[in-house]
Coordinates of N, CA and C in Angstrom, one line a residue:
M1 N 6.3 20.5 11.1 CA 6.5 19.6 10.0 C 8.1 19.1 10.0
E2 N 8.4 18.0 9.7 CA 9.7 17.5 9.7 C 10.5 18.3 8.7
P3 N 11.8 18.4 9.1 CA 12.6 19.1 8.1 C 12.9 18.3 6.8
Q4 N 12.8 17.0 6.8 CA 13.1 16.4 5.5 C 11.9 16.5 4.6
M5 N 10.8 16.9 5.1 CA 9.7 17.0 4.2 C 9.6 18.3 3.5
H6 N 10.0 18.4 2.2 CA 10.0 19.6 1.5 C 9.6 19.6 0.2
T7 N 9.2 18.5 -0.6 CA 8.9 18.8 -1.9 C 7.6 18.1 -2.2
V8 N 6.6 18.8 -2.8 CA 5.4 18.3 -3.1 C 5.0 18.5 -4.4
L9 N 4.4 17.3 -5.0 CA 3.9 17.4 -6.4 C 2.5 17.6 -6.5
L10 N 2.0 18.8 -7.1 CA 0.7 19.2 -7.1 C 0.0 19.1 -8.4
V11 N -0.7 18.1 -8.6 CA -1.4 18.0 -10.0 C -2.7 18.4 -10.0
E12 N -3.2 19.6 -10.7 CA -4.5 20.0 -10.6 C -4.6 20.7 -11.9
D13 N -5.8 20.5 -12.7 CA -6.0 21.3 -14.0 C -6.5 22.7 -13.8
A14 N -7.2 23.0 -12.8 CA -7.8 24.3 -12.7 C -6.8 25.3 -12.2
P15 N -6.3 26.3 -12.9 CA -5.4 27.3 -12.5 C -5.7 27.8 -11.1
F16 N -6.9 28.4 -10.9 CA -7.2 29.0 -9.6 C -7.0 28.0 -8.5
F17 N -7.6 26.7 -8.5 CA -7.5 26.0 -7.5 C -5.9 25.5 -7.4
R18 N -5.1 25.3 -8.4 CA -3.8 24.8 -8.3 C -3.1 25.8 -7.6
K19 N -3.2 27.1 -7.8 CA -2.6 28.2 -7.1 C -2.9 28.1 -5.7
M20 N -4.3 28.1 -5.4 CA -4.7 28.1 -4.0 C -4.2 27.0 -3.2
L21 N -4.0 25.8 -3.7 CA -3.4 24.7 -3.0 C -1.8 24.7 -2.8
G22 N -1.2 25.4 -3.9 CA 0.2 25.7 -3.8 C 0.4 26.7 -2.6
D23 N -0.5 27.7 -2.6 CA -0.3 28.8 -1.6 C -0.5 28.0 -0.1
Y24 N -1.4 27.2 0.0 CA -1.6 26.6 1.3 C -0.4 25.7 1.6
L25 N 0.2 24.9 0.6 CA 1.3 24.2 1.0 C 2.5 24.9 1.3
R26 N 2.7 26.2 0.6 CA 3.9 26.9 0.9 C 3.7 27.5 2.3
A27 N 2.5 27.9 2.7 CA 2.3 28.5 4.0 C 2.4 27.4 5.1
M28 N 2.2 26.2 4.7 CA 2.7 25.2 5.7 C 4.0 24.9 5.9
G29 N 4.9 25.5 5.0 CA 6.5 25.5 5.1 C 7.2 24.5 4.1
F30 N 6.4 24.2 3.2 CA 7.0 23.1 2.0 C 8.1 24.2 1.2
K31 N 9.3 23.7 1.1 CA 10.2 24.6 0.3 C 10.0 24.5 -1.2
Q32 N 9.5 23.2 -1.7 CA 9.4 23.3 -3.2 C 8.0 22.7 -3.4
V33 N 7.0 23.3 -4.0 CA 5.8 22.8 -4.6 C 5.9 22.8 -6.1
V34 N 5.9 21.7 -6.8 CA 5.9 21.7 -8.2 C 4.4 21.5 -8.8
E35 N 3.7 22.6 -9.2 CA 2.5 22.6 -9.6 C 2.3 22.3 -11.2
L36 N 1.6 21.2 -11.4 CA 1.6 20.7 -12.8 C 0.0 20.7 -13.2
P37 N -0.3 21.1 -14.5 CA -1.6 21.1 -15.0 C -2.3 19.8 -15.5
N38 N -1.5 18.7 -15.7 CA -2.1 17.6 -16.3 C -1.2 16.2 -15.9
G39 N -1.6 15.2 -16.2 CA -1.2 13.7 -15.8 C 0.1 13.6 -16.8
Q40 N 0.2 14.0 -17.9 CA 1.3 13.9 -18.8 C 2.5 14.7 -18.2
A41 N 2.4 15.9 -17.7 CA 3.4 16.6 -17.3 C 3.8 16.0 -15.9
A42 N 3.0 15.5 -15.2 CA 3.3 14.8 -13.8 C 4.1 13.5 -14.1
L43 N 3.8 12.8 -15.0 CA 4.6 11.5 -15.4 C 6.0 11.9 -16.0
K44 N 6.0 13.0 -16.7 CA 7.4 13.5 -17.1 C 8.3 13.9 -15.9
H45 N 7.6 14.7 -15.0 CA 8.3 15.2 -13.9 C 8.9 14.2 -13.1
L46 N 8.0 13.0 -12.7 CA 8.2 12.0 -12.0 C 9.3 11.1 -12.5
A47 N 9.4 11.0 -13.8 CA 10.5 10.2 -14.4 C 11.8 10.8 -14.3
S48 N 12.0 12.2 -14.2 CA 13.1 12.9 -14.4 C 13.6 13.7 -13.0
A49 N 12.7 13.9 -12.0 CA 13.1 14.6 -10.9 C 13.2 13.7 -9.6
E50 N 13.6 14.5 -8.6 CA 13.7 14.0 -7.2 C 12.4 13.4 -6.9
R51 N 12.3 12.4 -6.1 CA 11.1 11.8 -5.6 C 10.5 12.8 -4.6
P52 N 9.3 13.0 -4.8 CA 8.5 14.0 -4.0 C 8.1 13.5 -2.5
D53 N 7.9 14.2 -1.5 CA 7.6 13.8 -0.2 C 6.1 13.7 -0.1
L54 N 5.3 14.3 -1.0 CA 4.0 14.1 -1.0 C 3.5 14.4 -2.4
V55 N 2.4 13.7 -2.9 CA 1.7 14.0 -4.1 C 0.2 14.3 -3.8
C56 N -0.3 15.5 -4.3 CA -1.6 16.0 -4.2 C -2.0 16.0 -5.7
L57 N -3.2 15.2 -5.8 CA -3.7 15.0 -7.2 C -5.1 15.1 -7.2
D58 N -5.7 15.9 -8.3 CA -7.1 15.9 -8.6 C -7.3 14.6 -9.5
L59 N -8.7 14.1 -9.5 CA -9.0 12.9 -10.2 C -9.3 13.1 -11.5
T60 N -9.9 14.3 -11.8 CA -10.3 14.8 -13.1 C -9.3 15.6 -13.7
L61 N -8.4 14.9 -14.5 CA -7.5 15.7 -15.3 C -7.7 15.6 -16.8
P62 N -7.2 16.6 -17.6 CA -7.6 16.6 -18.9 C -7.2 15.4 -19.9
D63 N -6.0 14.6 -19.5 CA -5.4 13.7 -20.2 C -5.6 12.2 -19.5
I64 N -4.8 12.3 -18.6 CA -4.8 10.9 -17.8 C -5.5 11.1 -16.5
S65 N -6.4 10.2 -16.0 CA -7.1 10.3 -14.9 C -6.1 10.1 -13.6
G66 N -6.7 10.8 -12.6 CA -5.9 10.8 -11.3 C -5.8 9.4 -10.9
Y67 N -6.9 8.6 -11.1 CA -6.7 7.1 -10.7 C -5.4 6.5 -11.4
D68 N -5.3 6.6 -12.6 CA -4.3 6.1 -13.4 C -3.0 6.6 -12.9
L69 N -2.9 7.9 -12.7 CA -1.6 8.5 -12.1 C -1.3 8.0 -10.8
C70 N -2.2 7.7 -10.0 CA -1.9 7.1 -8.6 C -1.5 5.7 -8.8
E71 N -2.1 5.0 -9.7 CA -1.5 3.6 -9.8 C -0.3 3.6 -10.4
H72 N 0.2 4.5 -11.3 CA 1.8 4.6 -11.9 C 2.6 4.8 -10.7
I73 N 2.2 5.8 -9.8 CA 3.1 6.1 -8.7 C 3.3 4.8 -7.8
R74 N 2.3 4.0 -7.5 CA 2.4 2.8 -6.7 C 3.1 1.7 -7.4
K75 N 3.1 1.7 -8.7 CA 3.8 0.5 -9.4 C 5.2 0.9 -9.4
N76 N 5.7 2.1 -9.3 CA 7.0 2.5 -9.3 C 7.8 2.2 -8.1
P77 N 8.7 1.3 -8.0 CA 9.3 1.0 -6.8 C 9.9 2.0 -6.0
G78 N 10.3 3.0 -6.6 CA 11.1 4.1 -6.0 C 10.1 5.2 -5.4
M79 N 8.8 5.0 -5.7 CA 7.9 6.0 -5.2 C 6.7 5.2 -4.5
A80 N 6.7 3.9 -4.5 CA 5.6 3.2 -4.1 C 5.0 3.6 -2.7
D81 N 5.8 4.3 -1.8 CA 5.4 4.5 -0.5 C 5.4 6.0 -0.4
V82 N 5.2 6.8 -1.4 CA 5.0 8.1 -1.3 C 3.5 8.5 -0.9
P83 N 3.2 9.3 0.0 CA 1.8 9.6 0.3 C 1.1 10.4 -0.9
V84 N 0.0 9.7 -1.1 CA -0.8 10.4 -2.2 C -2.1 10.9 -1.7
L85 N -2.4 12.3 -1.7 CA -3.7 12.7 -1.3 C -4.4 13.1 -2.5
V86 N -5.6 12.7 -2.6 CA -6.5 12.9 -3.7 C -7.6 14.0 -3.2
V87 N -7.5 15.2 -4.0 CA -8.3 16.2 -3.8 C -9.3 16.4 -4.9
S88 N -10.6 16.2 -4.6 CA -11.5 16.2 -5.9 C -12.8 16.6 -5.5
A89 N -13.5 17.1 -6.6 CA -15.0 17.6 -6.5 C -15.9 16.2 -6.5
R90 N -15.2 15.2 -7.0 CA -15.9 13.9 -7.3 C -15.9 13.3 -5.8
D91 N -17.0 13.4 -5.0 CA -17.1 13.0 -3.7 C -18.1 12.0 -3.4
L92 N -18.2 11.1 -4.4 CA -19.2 10.0 -4.2 C -18.5 8.8 -3.4
P93 N -19.2 7.9 -2.8 CA -18.5 6.7 -2.1 C -17.6 5.9 -3.1
E94 N -18.2 5.8 -4.3 CA -17.5 5.0 -5.3 C -16.3 5.6 -5.7
D95 N -16.3 7.0 -5.8 CA -14.9 7.8 -6.2 C -13.9 7.4 -5.2
K96 N -14.3 7.5 -4.0 CA -13.3 7.4 -2.9 C -12.8 6.0 -2.9
A97 N -13.7 5.0 -3.1 CA -13.4 3.7 -3.1 C -12.4 3.3 -4.3
H98 N -12.7 3.9 -5.4 CA -11.9 3.8 -6.6 C -10.4 4.3 -6.2
A99 N -10.3 5.7 -5.7 CA -9.2 6.2 -5.5 C -8.4 5.4 -4.4
E100 N -8.9 4.7 -3.5 CA -8.3 3.8 -2.4 C -7.8 2.6 -3.2
E101 N -8.6 2.0 -4.2 CA -7.9 0.9 -4.9 C -6.8 1.4 -5.7
A102 N -6.8 2.5 -6.2 CA -5.6 3.1 -7.1 C -4.4 3.3 -6.2
G103 N -4.5 3.2 -4.9 CA -3.5 3.4 -4.0 C -3.4 4.7 -3.3
A104 N -4.4 5.6 -3.4 CA -4.5 6.9 -2.5 C -4.3 6.6 -1.0
N105 N -3.6 7.4 -0.3 CA -3.7 7.3 1.1 C -4.7 8.0 1.7
S106 N -5.3 9.1 1.1 CA -6.2 9.9 1.8 C -7.0 10.5 0.6
Y107 N -8.2 11.0 1.0 CA -9.1 11.7 0.0 C -10.0 12.9 0.6
L108 N -9.8 14.0 -0.1 CA -10.5 15.2 0.6 C -11.4 15.7 -0.5
G109 N -12.6 15.7 -0.3 CA -13.6 16.2 -1.1 C -13.7 17.7 -1.1
K110 N -13.7 18.2 -2.5 CA -13.9 19.6 -2.5 C -15.6 20.1 -2.3
P111 N -15.8 21.3 -1.6 CA -14.9 22.2 -1.1 C -14.4 21.7 0.3
F112 N -13.4 22.4 0.7 CA -12.9 22.2 2.1 C -12.1 23.5 2.6
T113 N -11.7 23.6 3.9 CA -11.0 24.7 4.3 C -9.7 24.5 4.2
Q114 N -8.8 25.7 4.5 CA -7.6 25.6 4.5 C -7.0 24.7 5.7
D115 N -7.8 24.7 6.8 CA -7.4 24.2 8.0 C -7.7 22.5 7.8
E116 N -8.7 22.3 7.1 CA -8.9 20.8 6.7 C -7.8 20.2 5.9
F117 N -7.5 21.0 4.8 CA -6.4 20.6 4.0 C -5.1 20.4 4.7
S118 N -4.8 21.4 5.5 CA -3.4 21.3 6.4 C -3.4 20.0 7.2
K119 N -4.7 19.8 8.0 CA -4.6 18.6 8.9 C -4.4 17.4 8.2
R120 N -5.1 17.3 7.1 CA -5.0 16.1 6.3 C -3.5 15.8 5.9
V121 N -2.9 16.8 5.4 CA -1.4 16.8 4.8 C -0.6 16.5 5.9
K122 N -0.8 17.1 7.1 CA 0.1 16.8 8.4 C 0.0 15.5 8.7
H123 N -1.3 14.9 8.8 CA -1.6 13.5 9.2 C -0.9 12.4 8.2
L124 N -1.0 12.7 6.8 CA -0.3 11.9 6.0 C 1.2 11.8 6.1
L125 N 1.9 12.9 6.4 CA 3.2 13.0 6.4 C 3.8 12.5 7.8
K126 N 2.9 12.5 8.8 CA 3.3 12.1 10.2 C 3.3 10.5 10.2
N127 N 2.4 9.8 9.2 CA 2.5 8.4 9.1 C 3.2 7.9 7.9
A128 N 4.0 8.9 7.2 CA 4.9 8.4 6.1 C 6.2 7.8 6.4
P129 N 6.7 6.9 5.6 CA 7.9 6.4 6.1 C 9.1 7.3 6.1
V130 N 9.9 7.5 7.1 CA 10.9 8.5 7.2 C 12.0 8.2 6.1
R131 N 12.2 9.3 5.3 CA 13.3 9.0 4.1 C 14.6 9.6 4.6
R132 N 15.6 8.8 4.4 CA 16.9 9.3 4.9 C 17.6 10.0 3.7
T133 N 18.2 11.2 3.9 CA 18.9 11.9 2.7 C 20.4 11.8 3.2
S134 N 21.2 11.4 2.1 CA 22.6 11.5 2.4 C 23.4 12.7 2.0

């Protein structure tokens, strides 16, 4: 993994699944994994924190849909190119198409293995624009 890739925003309402994905990301070497349970917390975090290198989000959140959250990220000029990986149990073709329309870069249907998740994340980051830090 590239040294400048260190911050992930993980938005998942199920505590068990949020912890599991956070553990996967830390095992991959991410220095900071911000785990949030809902869309409002994610919006608040995005407004006040450093831009993440990657956003992993569930589509079915208790307040704001993952689609709307993804659209918000895409409309924000400072984050429009941040890779977004949708991780969802909603695995129908129309769910994937809607996520793509909202601006998601990749879609991973639950269930999946740690290896599948890691490969998807690495592929997304390999193709992400390089961010220069000063």
